[in-house]
């Protein structure tokens, strides 16, 4: 037997098995080669190349401006780094709504030009034709319900969604529609924990939460938020596992001091 253990790539099928065994799924975002490599080596199951790249990588206020070409650039960078995790790439705003043929073309470009494993899109009934058409090409689709940042101009706020019965019922119907259409998983963002639990119990596909409580099948966070690189954003659901902003400030400050004082480079660091 080889000394090196074969790395078993995570598949959509394996995520379904994890749900049926009651094993929780760990998912994080990544947008570039170097951090994706670390995230994969650390053992998360799913890496999402989220359109949150628009916020954390490009500094936009919303996810709306990011383009398909930009998502493909981020997706391909992440895929080059990842050996184990399932890689999912977000379809950006304007590339799948209202026209299922355009949706299929967008998803095909992502799969061809990034070699990712799946795509994710936001919405239920309104985008179900697009979901079905993408699935006809054999492209796995992850849904996204609850707070859908691409619809921020409709909501006018990033507050918790589906607190009233009508919106909660629509969310459950949409989740069932996405499952029936053939989605392999659904993300639920910023909704009451009781609703997250109800949806996870109703669906046989894995439900991944971000601000949807602990009784769903897995969790996702934006990498830059949980590493403490972004500092302004502090929603209740976010747990920071590191304070990288402090680490970077300290290291860069020391470097600048050394350069200014003539302490860097030393003789040993010179040729
Ligand atoms: O774009 C993103 O990072 C996401 C997650 C918040 C689920 O969609």
PDB file of C-alpha atoms and ligand atoms in Angstrom:
ATOM      1  CA  UNK A   1       0.000   0.000   0.000  1.00  0.00           C
ATOM      2  CA  UNK A   2       1.221   3.529  -0.819  1.00  0.00           C
ATOM      3  CA  UNK A   3       2.522   5.603   2.075  1.00  0.00           C
ATOM      4  CA  UNK A   4       0.520   8.529   0.721  1.00  0.00           C
ATOM      5  CA  UNK A   5      -3.200   8.343   1.391  1.00  0.00           C
ATOM      6  CA  UNK A   6      -5.315   8.956  -1.739  1.00  0.00           C
ATOM      7  CA  UNK A   7      -7.302  12.188  -1.358  1.00  0.00           C
ATOM      8  CA  UNK A   8     -10.976  11.402  -1.851  1.00  0.00           C
ATOM      9  CA  UNK A   9     -12.662  14.344  -3.564  1.00  0.00           C
ATOM     10  CA  UNK A  10     -15.973  15.434  -2.016  1.00  0.00           C
ATOM     11  CA  UNK A  11     -18.917  14.884  -4.371  1.00  0.00           C
ATOM     12  CA  UNK A  12     -22.543  16.011  -4.274  1.00  0.00           C
ATOM     13  CA  UNK A  13     -23.432  12.364  -3.580  1.00  0.00           C
ATOM     14  CA  UNK A  14     -21.118  12.326  -0.570  1.00  0.00           C
ATOM     15  CA  UNK A  15     -22.831  15.432   0.846  1.00  0.00           C
ATOM     16  CA  UNK A  16     -26.205  13.648   0.641  1.00  0.00           C
ATOM     17  CA  UNK A  17     -24.683  10.656   2.437  1.00  0.00           C
ATOM     18  CA  UNK A  18     -23.329  13.002   5.121  1.00  0.00           C
ATOM     19  CA  UNK A  19     -26.827  14.365   5.673  1.00  0.00           C
ATOM     20  CA  UNK A  20     -28.334  10.901   5.979  1.00  0.00           C
ATOM     21  CA  UNK A  21     -25.642   9.931   8.504  1.00  0.00           C
ATOM     22  CA  UNK A  22     -26.222  13.150  10.473  1.00  0.00           C
ATOM     23  CA  UNK A  23     -22.661  14.399   9.766  1.00  0.00           C
ATOM     24  CA  UNK A  24     -22.469  18.188   9.588  1.00  0.00           C
ATOM     25  CA  UNK A  25     -21.049  19.817   6.446  1.00  0.00           C
ATOM     26  CA  UNK A  26     -18.408  22.569   6.779  1.00  0.00           C
ATOM     27  CA  UNK A  27     -18.401  25.124   3.965  1.00  0.00           C
ATOM     28  CA  UNK A  28     -16.446  28.385   3.550  1.00  0.00           C
ATOM     29  CA  UNK A  29     -15.936  30.876   0.753  1.00  0.00           C
ATOM     30  CA  UNK A  30     -12.627  31.446  -1.045  1.00  0.00           C
ATOM     31  CA  UNK A  31     -11.760  33.570  -4.049  1.00  0.00           C
ATOM     32  CA  UNK A  32      -8.048  33.120  -4.744  1.00  0.00           C
ATOM     33  CA  UNK A  33      -5.449  30.365  -5.111  1.00  0.00           C
ATOM     34  CA  UNK A  34      -3.414  30.934  -1.929  1.00  0.00           C
ATOM     35  CA  UNK A  35      -6.259  31.058   0.594  1.00  0.00           C
ATOM     36  CA  UNK A  36      -8.256  28.342  -1.200  1.00  0.00           C
ATOM     37  CA  UNK A  37      -5.252  26.047  -0.796  1.00  0.00           C
ATOM     38  CA  UNK A  38      -5.127  26.668   2.956  1.00  0.00           C
ATOM     39  CA  UNK A  39      -8.889  26.269   3.338  1.00  0.00           C
ATOM     40  CA  UNK A  40      -8.813  22.979   1.423  1.00  0.00           C
ATOM     41  CA  UNK A  41      -5.800  21.654   3.348  1.00  0.00           C
ATOM     42  CA  UNK A  42      -7.596  22.526   6.606  1.00  0.00           C
ATOM     43  CA  UNK A  43     -10.367  20.136   5.551  1.00  0.00           C
ATOM     44  CA  UNK A  44     -13.596  21.981   4.735  1.00  0.00           C
ATOM     45  CA  UNK A  45     -16.049  19.932   2.658  1.00  0.00           C
ATOM     46  CA  UNK A  46     -17.303  22.637   0.292  1.00  0.00           C
ATOM     47  CA  UNK A  47     -15.603  25.799  -0.976  1.00  0.00           C
ATOM     48  CA  UNK A  48     -17.932  28.439  -2.349  1.00  0.00           C
ATOM     49  CA  UNK A  49     -16.536  30.958  -4.792  1.00  0.00           C
ATOM     50  CA  UNK A  50     -19.234  33.388  -3.686  1.00  0.00           C
ATOM     51  CA  UNK A  51     -20.284  36.538  -5.437  1.00  0.00           C
ATOM     52  CA  UNK A  52     -19.400  38.074  -2.050  1.00  0.00           C
ATOM     53  CA  UNK A  53     -16.079  38.467  -3.923  1.00  0.00           C
ATOM     54  CA  UNK A  54     -17.742  41.663  -5.129  1.00  0.00           C
ATOM     55  CA  UNK A  55     -17.655  42.950  -1.522  1.00  0.00           C
ATOM     56  CA  UNK A  56     -14.534  41.429   0.023  1.00  0.00           C
ATOM     57  CA  UNK A  57     -12.234  41.283  -3.009  1.00  0.00           C
ATOM     58  CA  UNK A  58     -13.396  44.307  -5.032  1.00  0.00           C
ATOM     59  CA  UNK A  59     -14.749  46.601  -2.282  1.00  0.00           C
ATOM     60  CA  UNK A  60     -18.214  47.057  -3.809  1.00  0.00           C
ATOM     61  CA  UNK A  61     -21.172  47.852  -1.534  1.00  0.00           C
ATOM     62  CA  UNK A  62     -23.263  45.016  -3.014  1.00  0.00           C
ATOM     63  CA  UNK A  63     -22.824  41.775  -4.937  1.00  0.00           C
ATOM     64  CA  UNK A  64     -24.530  43.217  -8.020  1.00  0.00           C
ATOM     65  CA  UNK A  65     -21.555  44.633  -9.979  1.00  0.00           C
ATOM     66  CA  UNK A  66     -19.454  41.456 -10.217  1.00  0.00           C
ATOM     67  CA  UNK A  67     -19.387  40.018 -13.753  1.00  0.00           C
ATOM     68  CA  UNK A  68     -19.383  36.481 -15.111  1.00  0.00           C
ATOM     69  CA  UNK A  69     -15.792  36.955 -16.367  1.00  0.00           C
ATOM     70  CA  UNK A  70     -14.696  38.068 -12.888  1.00  0.00           C
ATOM     71  CA  UNK A  71     -16.421  35.079 -11.232  1.00  0.00           C
ATOM     72  CA  UNK A  72     -14.698  32.804 -13.749  1.00  0.00           C
ATOM     73  CA  UNK A  73     -11.317  34.350 -12.888  1.00  0.00           C
ATOM     74  CA  UNK A  74     -11.911  33.740  -9.153  1.00  0.00           C
ATOM     75  CA  UNK A  75     -13.361  30.263  -9.775  1.00  0.00           C
ATOM     76  CA  UNK A  76     -10.442  29.088 -11.910  1.00  0.00           C
ATOM     77  CA  UNK A  77      -7.948  30.396  -9.314  1.00  0.00           C
ATOM     78  CA  UNK A  78      -9.692  28.443  -6.547  1.00  0.00           C
ATOM     79  CA  UNK A  79     -10.046  25.239  -8.568  1.00  0.00           C
ATOM     80  CA  UNK A  80      -6.281  25.232  -9.302  1.00  0.00           C
ATOM     81  CA  UNK A  81      -5.676  25.100  -5.535  1.00  0.00           C
ATOM     82  CA  UNK A  82      -8.251  22.564  -4.372  1.00  0.00           C
ATOM     83  CA  UNK A  83      -7.690  18.810  -4.110  1.00  0.00           C
ATOM     84  CA  UNK A  84     -10.478  17.631  -1.790  1.00  0.00           C
ATOM     85  CA  UNK A  85     -13.364  20.061  -1.316  1.00  0.00           C
ATOM     86  CA  UNK A  86     -16.336  20.334  -3.662  1.00  0.00           C
ATOM     87  CA  UNK A  87     -16.014  23.711  -5.437  1.00  0.00           C
ATOM     88  CA  UNK A  88     -19.206  25.680  -6.106  1.00  0.00           C
ATOM     89  CA  UNK A  89     -19.190  28.940  -8.096  1.00  0.00           C
ATOM     90  CA  UNK A  90     -21.925  31.580  -7.775  1.00  0.00           C
ATOM     91  CA  UNK A  91     -23.768  32.667 -10.905  1.00  0.00           C
ATOM     92  CA  UNK A  92     -23.599  36.461 -10.653  1.00  0.00           C
ATOM     93  CA  UNK A  93     -26.540  38.872 -10.839  1.00  0.00           C
ATOM     94  CA  UNK A  94     -28.002  39.236 -14.330  1.00  0.00           C
ATOM     95  CA  UNK A  95     -26.617  36.003 -15.764  1.00  0.00           C
ATOM     96  CA  UNK A  96     -29.493  33.602 -15.058  1.00  0.00           C
ATOM     97  CA  UNK A  97     -32.702  35.482 -14.158  1.00  0.00           C
ATOM     98  CA  UNK A  98     -35.504  35.715 -16.704  1.00  0.00           C
ATOM     99  CA  UNK A  99     -33.886  33.730 -19.490  1.00  0.00           C
ATOM    100  CA  UNK A 100     -33.165  30.040 -19.021  1.00  0.00           C
ATOM    101  CA  UNK A 101     -31.083  29.809 -22.219  1.00  0.00           C
ATOM    102  CA  UNK A 102     -28.812  32.605 -20.932  1.00  0.00           C
ATOM    103  CA  UNK A 103     -28.683  30.826 -17.551  1.00  0.00           C
ATOM    104  CA  UNK A 104     -27.536  27.603 -19.199  1.00  0.00           C
ATOM    105  CA  UNK A 105     -24.876  29.465 -21.215  1.00  0.00           C
ATOM    106  CA  UNK A 106     -23.589  31.197 -18.059  1.00  0.00           C
ATOM    107  CA  UNK A 107     -23.418  27.915 -16.148  1.00  0.00           C
ATOM    108  CA  UNK A 108     -21.677  26.169 -19.060  1.00  0.00           C
ATOM    109  CA  UNK A 109     -19.057  28.954 -19.216  1.00  0.00           C
ATOM    110  CA  UNK A 110     -18.399  28.550 -15.482  1.00  0.00           C
ATOM    111  CA  UNK A 111     -18.017  24.763 -15.747  1.00  0.00           C
ATOM    112  CA  UNK A 112     -15.845  24.899 -18.900  1.00  0.00           C
ATOM    113  CA  UNK A 113     -13.621  27.814 -17.919  1.00  0.00           C
ATOM    114  CA  UNK A 114     -13.136  27.074 -14.200  1.00  0.00           C
ATOM    115  CA  UNK A 115     -13.520  23.265 -13.966  1.00  0.00           C
ATOM    116  CA  UNK A 116     -15.628  23.823 -10.813  1.00  0.00           C
ATOM    117  CA  UNK A 117     -17.951  21.071  -9.580  1.00  0.00           C
ATOM    118  CA  UNK A 118     -21.234  22.996  -9.368  1.00  0.00           C
ATOM    119  CA  UNK A 119     -22.937  26.377  -9.559  1.00  0.00           C
ATOM    120  CA  UNK A 120     -25.122  28.257  -7.069  1.00  0.00           C
ATOM    121  CA  UNK A 121     -27.912  30.725  -7.771  1.00  0.00           C
ATOM    122  CA  UNK A 122     -30.407  32.731  -5.729  1.00  0.00           C
ATOM    123  CA  UNK A 123     -34.184  32.310  -5.780  1.00  0.00           C
ATOM    124  CA  UNK A 124     -36.998  29.756  -5.931  1.00  0.00           C
ATOM    125  CA  UNK A 125     -40.074  29.744  -8.166  1.00  0.00           C
ATOM    126  CA  UNK A 126     -38.917  32.834 -10.087  1.00  0.00           C
ATOM    127  CA  UNK A 127     -35.788  31.090 -11.372  1.00  0.00           C
ATOM    128  CA  UNK A 128     -36.981  27.478 -11.485  1.00  0.00           C
ATOM    129  CA  UNK A 129     -36.938  27.359 -15.322  1.00  0.00           C
ATOM    130  CA  UNK A 130     -33.279  28.402 -15.258  1.00  0.00           C
ATOM    131  CA  UNK A 131     -32.486  25.802 -12.580  1.00  0.00           C
ATOM    132  CA  UNK A 132     -34.125  23.029 -14.628  1.00  0.00           C
ATOM    133  CA  UNK A 133     -32.396  24.080 -17.857  1.00  0.00           C
ATOM    134  CA  UNK A 134     -28.962  24.164 -16.196  1.00  0.00           C
ATOM    135  CA  UNK A 135     -29.606  20.711 -14.756  1.00  0.00           C
ATOM    136  CA  UNK A 136     -30.371  19.346 -18.253  1.00  0.00           C
ATOM    137  CA  UNK A 137     -26.685  19.878 -19.071  1.00  0.00           C
ATOM    138  CA  UNK A 138     -25.656  17.724 -16.118  1.00  0.00           C
ATOM    139  CA  UNK A 139     -24.459  20.704 -14.087  1.00  0.00           C
ATOM    140  CA  UNK A 140     -25.122  20.322 -10.339  1.00  0.00           C
ATOM    141  CA  UNK A 141     -27.023  23.286  -8.876  1.00  0.00           C
ATOM    142  CA  UNK A 142     -27.076  24.595  -5.304  1.00  0.00           C
ATOM    143  CA  UNK A 143     -30.026  26.857  -4.410  1.00  0.00           C
ATOM    144  CA  UNK A 144     -29.967  29.909  -2.135  1.00  0.00           C
ATOM    145  CA  UNK A 145     -33.037  31.202  -0.258  1.00  0.00           C
ATOM    146  CA  UNK A 146     -33.817  33.544   2.640  1.00  0.00           C
ATOM    147  CA  UNK A 147     -31.732  36.685   2.447  1.00  0.00           C
ATOM    148  CA  UNK A 148     -30.635  36.860  -1.174  1.00  0.00           C
ATOM    149  CA  UNK A 149     -28.051  39.648  -1.481  1.00  0.00           C
ATOM    150  CA  UNK A 150     -28.622  39.982  -5.242  1.00  0.00           C
ATOM    151  CA  UNK A 151     -32.156  41.225  -4.360  1.00  0.00           C
ATOM    152  CA  UNK A 152     -30.979  43.934  -1.946  1.00  0.00           C
ATOM    153  CA  UNK A 153     -32.626  46.656  -4.039  1.00  0.00           C
ATOM    154  CA  UNK A 154     -35.986  44.895  -3.639  1.00  0.00           C
ATOM    155  CA  UNK A 155     -35.610  44.402   0.165  1.00  0.00           C
ATOM    156  CA  UNK A 156     -33.853  47.694   0.915  1.00  0.00           C
ATOM    157  CA  UNK A 157     -32.218  46.066   3.976  1.00  0.00           C
ATOM    158  CA  UNK A 158     -30.018  43.114   5.003  1.00  0.00           C
ATOM    159  CA  UNK A 159     -32.349  42.316   7.943  1.00  0.00           C
ATOM    160  CA  UNK A 160     -33.505  38.779   8.867  1.00  0.00           C
ATOM    161  CA  UNK A 161     -35.912  37.356   6.248  1.00  0.00           C
ATOM    162  CA  UNK A 162     -39.035  35.165   6.504  1.00  0.00           C
ATOM    163  CA  UNK A 163     -40.053  36.266   9.988  1.00  0.00           C
ATOM    164  CA  UNK A 164     -43.705  36.407   8.952  1.00  0.00           C
ATOM    165  CA  UNK A 165     -45.764  33.350   8.100  1.00  0.00           C
ATOM    166  CA  UNK A 166     -46.369  34.261   4.450  1.00  0.00           C
ATOM    167  CA  UNK A 167     -42.670  34.649   3.615  1.00  0.00           C
ATOM    168  CA  UNK A 168     -41.786  31.541   5.669  1.00  0.00           C
ATOM    169  CA  UNK A 169     -44.366  29.468   3.759  1.00  0.00           C
ATOM    170  CA  UNK A 170     -43.046  30.724   0.420  1.00  0.00           C
ATOM    171  CA  UNK A 171     -39.513  29.841   1.495  1.00  0.00           C
ATOM    172  CA  UNK A 172     -40.564  26.263   2.348  1.00  0.00           C
ATOM    173  CA  UNK A 173     -42.397  25.934  -1.009  1.00  0.00           C
ATOM    174  CA  UNK A 174     -39.345  27.275  -2.855  1.00  0.00           C
ATOM    175  CA  UNK A 175     -37.005  24.889  -1.033  1.00  0.00           C
ATOM    176  CA  UNK A 176     -39.230  21.945  -2.001  1.00  0.00           C
ATOM    177  CA  UNK A 177     -39.397  23.186  -5.615  1.00  0.00           C
ATOM    178  CA  UNK A 178     -35.589  23.410  -5.799  1.00  0.00           C
ATOM    179  CA  UNK A 179     -35.276  19.883  -4.387  1.00  0.00           C
ATOM    180  CA  UNK A 180     -37.889  18.490  -6.825  1.00  0.00           C
ATOM    181  CA  UNK A 181     -36.135  20.217  -9.736  1.00  0.00           C
ATOM    182  CA  UNK A 182     -32.949  18.341  -8.796  1.00  0.00           C
ATOM    183  CA  UNK A 183     -30.776  20.771  -6.798  1.00  0.00           C
ATOM    184  CA  UNK A 184     -28.220  18.883  -4.698  1.00  0.00           C
ATOM    185  CA  UNK A 185     -28.295  21.346  -1.784  1.00  0.00           C
ATOM    186  CA  UNK A 186     -29.788  24.639  -0.633  1.00  0.00           C
ATOM    187  CA  UNK A 187     -28.207  27.540   1.278  1.00  0.00           C
ATOM    188  CA  UNK A 188     -30.483  29.388   3.713  1.00  0.00           C
ATOM    189  CA  UNK A 189     -29.291  32.856   4.695  1.00  0.00           C
ATOM    190  CA  UNK A 190     -30.355  34.923   7.703  1.00  0.00           C
ATOM    191  CA  UNK A 191     -33.718  33.412   8.666  1.00  0.00           C
ATOM    192  CA  UNK A 192     -35.190  32.332  12.046  1.00  0.00           C
ATOM    193  CA  UNK A 193     -33.516  29.187  13.425  1.00  0.00           C
ATOM    194  CA  UNK A 194     -36.925  27.464  13.788  1.00  0.00           C
ATOM    195  CA  UNK A 195     -37.527  27.881  10.031  1.00  0.00           C
ATOM    196  CA  UNK A 196     -34.026  26.608   9.202  1.00  0.00           C
ATOM    197  CA  UNK A 197     -34.749  23.494  11.282  1.00  0.00           C
ATOM    198  CA  UNK A 198     -38.150  22.954   9.633  1.00  0.00           C
ATOM    199  CA  UNK A 199     -36.653  23.169   6.117  1.00  0.00           C
ATOM    200  CA  UNK A 200     -33.758  20.835   6.979  1.00  0.00           C
ATOM    201  CA  UNK A 201     -36.275  18.283   8.327  1.00  0.00           C
ATOM    202  CA  UNK A 202     -38.495  18.520   5.230  1.00  0.00           C
ATOM    203  CA  UNK A 203     -35.704  18.179   2.655  1.00  0.00           C
ATOM    204  CA  UNK A 204     -33.647  15.079   1.908  1.00  0.00           C
ATOM    205  CA  UNK A 205     -30.897  17.220   0.290  1.00  0.00           C
ATOM    206  CA  UNK A 206     -28.411  19.015   2.593  1.00  0.00           C
ATOM    207  CA  UNK A 207     -29.427  22.447   3.874  1.00  0.00           C
ATOM    208  CA  UNK A 208     -26.463  24.736   4.583  1.00  0.00           C
ATOM    209  CA  UNK A 209     -27.095  27.716   6.827  1.00  0.00           C
ATOM    210  CA  UNK A 210     -25.562  31.141   7.268  1.00  0.00           C
ATOM    211  CA  UNK A 211     -27.483  32.764  10.085  1.00  0.00           C
ATOM    212  CA  UNK A 212     -30.094  29.976   9.927  1.00  0.00           C
ATOM    213  CA  UNK A 213     -29.385  28.409  13.347  1.00  0.00           C
ATOM    214  CA  UNK A 214     -27.687  25.177  14.367  1.00  0.00           C
ATOM    215  CA  UNK A 215     -30.338  22.659  13.299  1.00  0.00           C
ATOM    216  CA  UNK A 216     -29.474  22.591   9.616  1.00  0.00           C
ATOM    217  CA  UNK A 217     -27.110  20.151   7.878  1.00  0.00           C
ATOM    218  CA  UNK A 218     -24.079  22.391   7.604  1.00  0.00           C
ATOM    219  CA  UNK A 219     -22.756  25.923   7.952  1.00  0.00           C
ATOM    220  CA  UNK A 220     -21.104  28.440   5.635  1.00  0.00           C
ATOM    221  CA  UNK A 221     -19.330  31.707   6.432  1.00  0.00           C
ATOM    222  CA  UNK A 222     -17.498  34.260   4.328  1.00  0.00           C
ATOM    223  CA  UNK A 223     -13.788  33.467   4.836  1.00  0.00           C
ATOM    224  CA  UNK A 224     -12.657  37.082   5.239  1.00  0.00           C
ATOM    225  CA  UNK A 225     -15.291  37.649   7.934  1.00  0.00           C
ATOM    226  CA  UNK A 226     -14.472  34.551  10.013  1.00  0.00           C
ATOM    227  CA  UNK A 227     -10.724  35.205   9.749  1.00  0.00           C
ATOM    228  CA  UNK A 228     -11.210  38.775  11.004  1.00  0.00           C
ATOM    229  CA  UNK A 229      -9.840  40.389   7.833  1.00  0.00           C
ATOM    230  CA  UNK A 230     -13.036  42.410   7.357  1.00  0.00           C
ATOM    231  CA  UNK A 231     -13.753  44.379  10.518  1.00  0.00           C
ATOM    232  CA  UNK A 232     -16.781  46.566   9.835  1.00  0.00           C
ATOM    233  CA  UNK A 233     -19.219  43.677   9.265  1.00  0.00           C
ATOM    234  CA  UNK A 234     -20.478  42.158  12.538  1.00  0.00           C
ATOM    235  CA  UNK A 235     -23.822  40.390  12.177  1.00  0.00           C
ATOM    236  CA  UNK A 236     -24.999  38.229  15.093  1.00  0.00           C
ATOM    237  CA  UNK A 237     -24.409  34.972  13.160  1.00  0.00           C
ATOM    238  CA  UNK A 238     -20.726  35.685  12.557  1.00  0.00           C
ATOM    239  CA  UNK A 239     -18.126  34.010  14.777  1.00  0.00           C
ATOM    240  CA  UNK A 240     -14.578  35.308  14.251  1.00  0.00           C
ATOM    241  CA  UNK A 241     -11.984  32.527  14.535  1.00  0.00           C
ATOM    242  CA  UNK A 242      -8.952  34.808  14.070  1.00  0.00           C
ATOM    243  CA  UNK A 243      -8.012  38.489  14.042  1.00  0.00           C
ATOM    244  CA  UNK A 244      -5.963  38.577  10.858  1.00  0.00           C
ATOM    245  CA  UNK A 245      -6.486  42.333  10.432  1.00  0.00           C
ATOM    246  CA  UNK A 246      -4.474  42.847  13.663  1.00  0.00           C
ATOM    247  CA  UNK A 247      -1.807  40.360  12.537  1.00  0.00           C
ATOM    248  CA  UNK A 248      -1.439  42.110   9.153  1.00  0.00           C
ATOM    249  CA  UNK A 249      -1.374  45.614  10.681  1.00  0.00           C
ATOM    250  CA  UNK A 250       1.345  44.533  13.120  1.00  0.00           C
ATOM    251  CA  UNK A 251       3.518  42.750  10.528  1.00  0.00           C
ATOM    252  CA  UNK A 252       3.238  45.527   7.929  1.00  0.00           C
ATOM    253  CA  UNK A 253       3.891  48.196  10.568  1.00  0.00           C
ATOM    254  CA  UNK A 254       7.057  46.382  11.746  1.00  0.00           C
ATOM    255  CA  UNK A 255       8.265  45.966   8.155  1.00  0.00           C
ATOM    256  CA  UNK A 256       7.743  49.664   7.384  1.00  0.00           C
ATOM    257  CA  UNK A 257       9.569  50.635  10.630  1.00  0.00           C
ATOM    258  CA  UNK A 258      12.497  48.330   9.728  1.00  0.00           C
ATOM    259  CA  UNK A 259      12.750  49.744   6.190  1.00  0.00           C
ATOM    260  CA  UNK A 260      12.638  53.330   7.450  1.00  0.00           C
ATOM    261  CA  UNK A 261      15.240  52.614  10.167  1.00  0.00           C
ATOM    262  CA  UNK A 262      17.555  50.873   7.682  1.00  0.00           C
ATOM    263  CA  UNK A 263      17.152  47.549   9.579  1.00  0.00           C
ATOM    264  CA  UNK A 264      15.907  45.662   6.551  1.00  0.00           C
ATOM    265  CA  UNK A 265      17.555  44.010   4.683  1.00  0.00           C
ATOM    266  CA  UNK A 266      20.449  42.834   6.865  1.00  0.00           C
ATOM    267  CA  UNK A 267      23.735  41.518   5.470  1.00  0.00           C
ATOM    268  CA  UNK A 268      22.385  37.965   5.747  1.00  0.00           C
ATOM    269  CA  UNK A 269      19.382  38.972   3.653  1.00  0.00           C
ATOM    270  CA  UNK A 270      21.605  40.526   0.945  1.00  0.00           C
ATOM    271  CA  UNK A 271      23.616  38.975  -1.950  1.00  0.00           C
TER     272      UNK A 271
HETATM  273  O1  LIG B   1     -21.589  34.912  -1.935  1.00  0.00           O
HETATM  274  C1  LIG B   1     -21.511  34.320  -0.854  1.00  0.00           C
HETATM  275  O2  LIG B   1     -20.499  34.385  -0.137  1.00  0.00           O
HETATM  276  C2  LIG B   1     -22.658  33.545  -0.416  1.00  0.00           C
HETATM  277  C3  LIG B   1     -22.649  33.013   0.972  1.00  0.00           C
HETATM  278  C4  LIG B   1     -22.942  34.103   1.934  1.00  0.00           C
HETATM  279  C5  LIG B   1     -23.558  31.865   1.152  1.00  0.00           C
HETATM  280  O3  LIG B   1     -23.574  33.371  -1.146  1.00  0.00           O
END
